[in-house]
Amino acid sequence: MNLVVGVADMKTSNNPEDTLITYSLGSCLGICIYDPQTRVGGLLHLMLPESKIDKAKAGVNPYMFADTGIPLLFKSVYKIGGAKERLIVKLAGASQILDSAGVFNIGKRNYLIARKLLWKNRVLIENED
């Protein structure tokens, strides 16, 4: 079954028949984590780096922001059988679009905060694009 992860959304699965899919990342960042032993995985499609810019929106949808969505992604995968030491982590997206002057740098900021959070928690990134 295809599970489509929308913008500011996250899905996890422990069904090996499921495929987690997201589209049109642009400046958004997609974070995919997978435990090959238990065949558990998750995908987060985050939009913005830090929830402090809009705490009300973060309360309603924590998957919108890197600093709130990433911890929830990992916790959700752990709950269905994933183990931190076995996780394969891949990142995609975070492009610089509609901001050629580099005023907002949303993509760059999404990427940097994700790397910082993962590094701080001793999680290595296997691949990124």
PDB file of C-alpha atoms in Angstrom:
ATOM      1  CA  MET A   1       0.000   0.000   0.000  1.00  0.00           C
ATOM      2  CA  ASN A   2       1.282   3.486  -0.817  1.00  0.00           C
ATOM      3  CA  LEU A   3       1.183   5.880   2.132  1.00  0.00           C
ATOM      4  CA  VAL A   4       1.445   9.454   0.864  1.00  0.00           C
ATOM      5  CA  VAL A   5       3.071  11.909   3.245  1.00  0.00           C
ATOM      6  CA  GLY A   6       1.776  15.401   2.562  1.00  0.00           C
ATOM      7  CA  VAL A   7       3.437  18.714   3.314  1.00  0.00           C
ATOM      8  CA  ALA A   8       3.921  19.133   7.075  1.00  0.00           C
ATOM      9  CA  ASP A   9       3.014  15.497   7.569  1.00  0.00           C
ATOM     10  CA  MET A  10       4.586  12.286   8.863  1.00  0.00           C
ATOM     11  CA  LYS A  11       3.791   8.613   8.488  1.00  0.00           C
ATOM     12  CA  THR A  12       5.343   5.444   9.907  1.00  0.00           C
ATOM     13  CA  SER A  13       4.784   1.792   9.127  1.00  0.00           C
ATOM     14  CA  ASN A  14       5.800  -1.635  10.285  1.00  0.00           C
ATOM     15  CA  ASN A  15       4.161  -3.331   7.290  1.00  0.00           C
ATOM     16  CA  PRO A  16       6.834  -4.420   4.765  1.00  0.00           C
ATOM     17  CA  GLU A  17       4.248  -4.108   1.978  1.00  0.00           C
ATOM     18  CA  ASP A  18       3.847  -0.347   2.570  1.00  0.00           C
ATOM     19  CA  THR A  19       5.690   2.299   0.582  1.00  0.00           C
ATOM     20  CA  LEU A  20       6.076   5.759   2.110  1.00  0.00           C
ATOM     21  CA  ILE A  21       5.976   8.497  -0.545  1.00  0.00           C
ATOM     22  CA  THR A  22       6.155  12.281  -0.582  1.00  0.00           C
ATOM     23  CA  TYR A  23       6.138  14.789  -3.433  1.00  0.00           C
ATOM     24  CA  SER A  24       7.337  18.279  -4.274  1.00  0.00           C
ATOM     25  CA  LEU A  25       9.833  18.910  -1.498  1.00  0.00           C
ATOM     26  CA  GLY A  26      11.235  22.195  -2.844  1.00  0.00           C
ATOM     27  CA  SER A  27      12.643  24.045   0.159  1.00  0.00           C
ATOM     28  CA  CYS A  28      10.944  21.519   2.450  1.00  0.00           C
ATOM     29  CA  LEU A  29      13.010  18.651   3.815  1.00  0.00           C
ATOM     30  CA  GLY A  30      12.134  14.978   3.657  1.00  0.00           C
ATOM     31  CA  ILE A  31      13.631  12.748   6.344  1.00  0.00           C
ATOM     32  CA  CYS A  32      13.338   9.005   5.893  1.00  0.00           C
ATOM     33  CA  ILE A  33      14.372   6.548   8.597  1.00  0.00           C
ATOM     34  CA  TYR A  34      14.354   2.765   8.334  1.00  0.00           C
ATOM     35  CA  ASP A  35      15.292  -0.160  10.539  1.00  0.00           C
ATOM     36  CA  PRO A  36      16.196  -3.051   8.202  1.00  0.00           C
ATOM     37  CA  GLN A  37      16.043  -5.668  10.943  1.00  0.00           C
ATOM     38  CA  THR A  38      12.474  -4.984  12.041  1.00  0.00           C
ATOM     39  CA  ARG A  39      11.436  -3.489   8.677  1.00  0.00           C
ATOM     40  CA  VAL A  40      10.024  -0.424  10.382  1.00  0.00           C
ATOM     41  CA  GLY A  41      10.241   3.005   8.814  1.00  0.00           C
ATOM     42  CA  GLY A  42       9.023   6.560   8.823  1.00  0.00           C
ATOM     43  CA  LEU A  43       8.963   9.618   6.592  1.00  0.00           C
ATOM     44  CA  LEU A  44       8.637  13.255   7.633  1.00  0.00           C
ATOM     45  CA  HIS A  45       7.971  16.137   5.200  1.00  0.00           C
ATOM     46  CA  LEU A  46       8.801  19.294   7.163  1.00  0.00           C
ATOM     47  CA  MET A  47       8.385  22.869   5.947  1.00  0.00           C
ATOM     48  CA  LEU A  48      10.206  25.173   8.338  1.00  0.00           C
ATOM     49  CA  PRO A  49      13.199  25.018  10.666  1.00  0.00           C
ATOM     50  CA  GLU A  50      12.015  26.259  14.043  1.00  0.00           C
ATOM     51  CA  SER A  51       8.672  26.160  15.813  1.00  0.00           C
ATOM     52  CA  LYS A  52       9.417  29.356  17.734  1.00  0.00           C
ATOM     53  CA  ILE A  53       8.325  31.358  14.681  1.00  0.00           C
ATOM     54  CA  ASP A  54       4.727  30.231  15.263  1.00  0.00           C
ATOM     55  CA  LYS A  55       4.122  28.284  18.462  1.00  0.00           C
ATOM     56  CA  ALA A  56       0.379  28.071  17.791  1.00  0.00           C
ATOM     57  CA  LYS A  57       0.913  26.335  14.437  1.00  0.00           C
ATOM     58  CA  ALA A  58       3.503  24.059  16.020  1.00  0.00           C
ATOM     59  CA  GLY A  59       0.957  23.068  18.645  1.00  0.00           C
ATOM     60  CA  VAL A  60      -1.585  22.158  15.973  1.00  0.00           C
ATOM     61  CA  ASN A  61       0.886  20.541  13.562  1.00  0.00           C
ATOM     62  CA  PRO A  62       4.339  19.767  14.986  1.00  0.00           C
ATOM     63  CA  TYR A  63       5.334  18.040  11.705  1.00  0.00           C
ATOM     64  CA  MET A  64       5.541  21.455  10.058  1.00  0.00           C
ATOM     65  CA  PHE A  65       8.790  22.258  11.873  1.00  0.00           C
ATOM     66  CA  ALA A  66      12.161  20.488  12.071  1.00  0.00           C
ATOM     67  CA  ASP A  67      12.674  20.996  15.796  1.00  0.00           C
ATOM     68  CA  THR A  68       9.330  19.433  16.709  1.00  0.00           C
ATOM     69  CA  GLY A  69       8.776  17.009  13.822  1.00  0.00           C
ATOM     70  CA  ILE A  70      12.124  15.212  13.854  1.00  0.00           C
ATOM     71  CA  PRO A  71      11.882  14.043  17.487  1.00  0.00           C
ATOM     72  CA  LEU A  72       8.311  12.845  16.857  1.00  0.00           C
ATOM     73  CA  LEU A  73       9.422  10.897  13.776  1.00  0.00           C
ATOM     74  CA  PHE A  74      12.054   9.012  15.753  1.00  0.00           C
ATOM     75  CA  LYS A  75       9.768   8.399  18.743  1.00  0.00           C
ATOM     76  CA  SER A  76       7.039   7.071  16.461  1.00  0.00           C
ATOM     77  CA  VAL A  77       9.432   4.630  14.772  1.00  0.00           C
ATOM     78  CA  TYR A  78      10.762   3.466  18.151  1.00  0.00           C
ATOM     79  CA  LYS A  79       7.172   2.775  19.310  1.00  0.00           C
ATOM     80  CA  ILE A  80       6.587   0.347  16.440  1.00  0.00           C
ATOM     81  CA  GLY A  81       9.864  -1.548  16.828  1.00  0.00           C
ATOM     82  CA  GLY A  82      12.677   0.544  15.361  1.00  0.00           C
ATOM     83  CA  ALA A  83      15.991   0.815  17.205  1.00  0.00           C
ATOM     84  CA  LYS A  84      18.213   3.891  17.043  1.00  0.00           C
ATOM     85  CA  GLU A  85      21.436   1.933  16.538  1.00  0.00           C
ATOM     86  CA  ARG A  86      20.079   0.198  13.413  1.00  0.00           C
ATOM     87  CA  LEU A  87      18.380   3.122  11.709  1.00  0.00           C
ATOM     88  CA  ILE A  88      19.297   4.138   8.190  1.00  0.00           C
ATOM     89  CA  VAL A  89      18.681   7.875   7.794  1.00  0.00           C
ATOM     90  CA  LYS A  90      18.338   9.702   4.476  1.00  0.00           C
ATOM     91  CA  LEU A  91      17.543  13.337   3.698  1.00  0.00           C
ATOM     92  CA  ALA A  92      16.180  14.917   0.507  1.00  0.00           C
ATOM     93  CA  GLY A  93      15.053  18.376  -0.517  1.00  0.00           C
ATOM     94  CA  ALA A  94      15.937  21.688   1.134  1.00  0.00           C
ATOM     95  CA  SER A  95      16.483  23.453  -2.163  1.00  0.00           C
ATOM     96  CA  GLN A  96      16.848  27.203  -2.560  1.00  0.00           C
ATOM     97  CA  ILE A  97      13.745  28.245  -4.509  1.00  0.00           C
ATOM     98  CA  LEU A  98      11.944  31.561  -4.944  1.00  0.00           C
ATOM     99  CA  ASP A  99      14.652  33.234  -2.882  1.00  0.00           C
ATOM    100  CA  SER A 100      17.500  33.870  -5.307  1.00  0.00           C
ATOM    101  CA  ALA A 101      18.808  36.714  -3.141  1.00  0.00           C
ATOM    102  CA  GLY A 102      19.116  34.332  -0.178  1.00  0.00           C
ATOM    103  CA  VAL A 103      16.963  36.483   2.097  1.00  0.00           C
ATOM    104  CA  PHE A 104      15.052  33.689   3.812  1.00  0.00           C
ATOM    105  CA  ASN A 105      17.247  30.647   3.110  1.00  0.00           C
ATOM    106  CA  ILE A 106      14.429  28.303   4.178  1.00  0.00           C
ATOM    107  CA  GLY A 107      15.910  25.245   2.483  1.00  0.00           C
ATOM    108  CA  LYS A 108      19.358  25.870   3.901  1.00  0.00           C
ATOM    109  CA  ARG A 109      17.975  26.513   7.373  1.00  0.00           C
ATOM    110  CA  ASN A 110      15.829  23.341   7.236  1.00  0.00           C
ATOM    111  CA  TYR A 111      18.889  21.311   6.277  1.00  0.00           C
ATOM    112  CA  LEU A 112      21.157  22.855   8.908  1.00  0.00           C
ATOM    113  CA  ILE A 113      18.786  22.393  11.830  1.00  0.00           C
ATOM    114  CA  ALA A 114      18.091  18.787  10.800  1.00  0.00           C
ATOM    115  CA  ARG A 115      21.826  18.048  10.660  1.00  0.00           C
ATOM    116  CA  LYS A 116      22.311  19.740  14.021  1.00  0.00           C
ATOM    117  CA  LEU A 117      19.499  17.774  15.699  1.00  0.00           C
ATOM    118  CA  LEU A 118      20.695  14.481  14.275  1.00  0.00           C
ATOM    119  CA  TRP A 119      24.344  15.145  15.171  1.00  0.00           C
ATOM    120  CA  LYS A 120      23.385  16.222  18.698  1.00  0.00           C
ATOM    121  CA  ASN A 121      21.564  12.898  19.128  1.00  0.00           C
ATOM    122  CA  ARG A 122      24.408  10.881  17.581  1.00  0.00           C
ATOM    123  CA  VAL A 123      22.433   9.858  14.522  1.00  0.00           C
ATOM    124  CA  LEU A 124      24.416   9.532  11.296  1.00  0.00           C
ATOM    125  CA  ILE A 125      23.004  10.354   7.879  1.00  0.00           C
ATOM    126  CA  GLU A 126      23.659   7.624   5.327  1.00  0.00           C
ATOM    127  CA  ASN A 127      22.661   9.614   2.202  1.00  0.00           C
ATOM    128  CA  GLU A 128      21.304  12.993   1.271  1.00  0.00           C
ATOM    129  CA  ASP A 129      20.229  14.754  -1.886  1.00  0.00           C
TER     130      ASP A 129
END
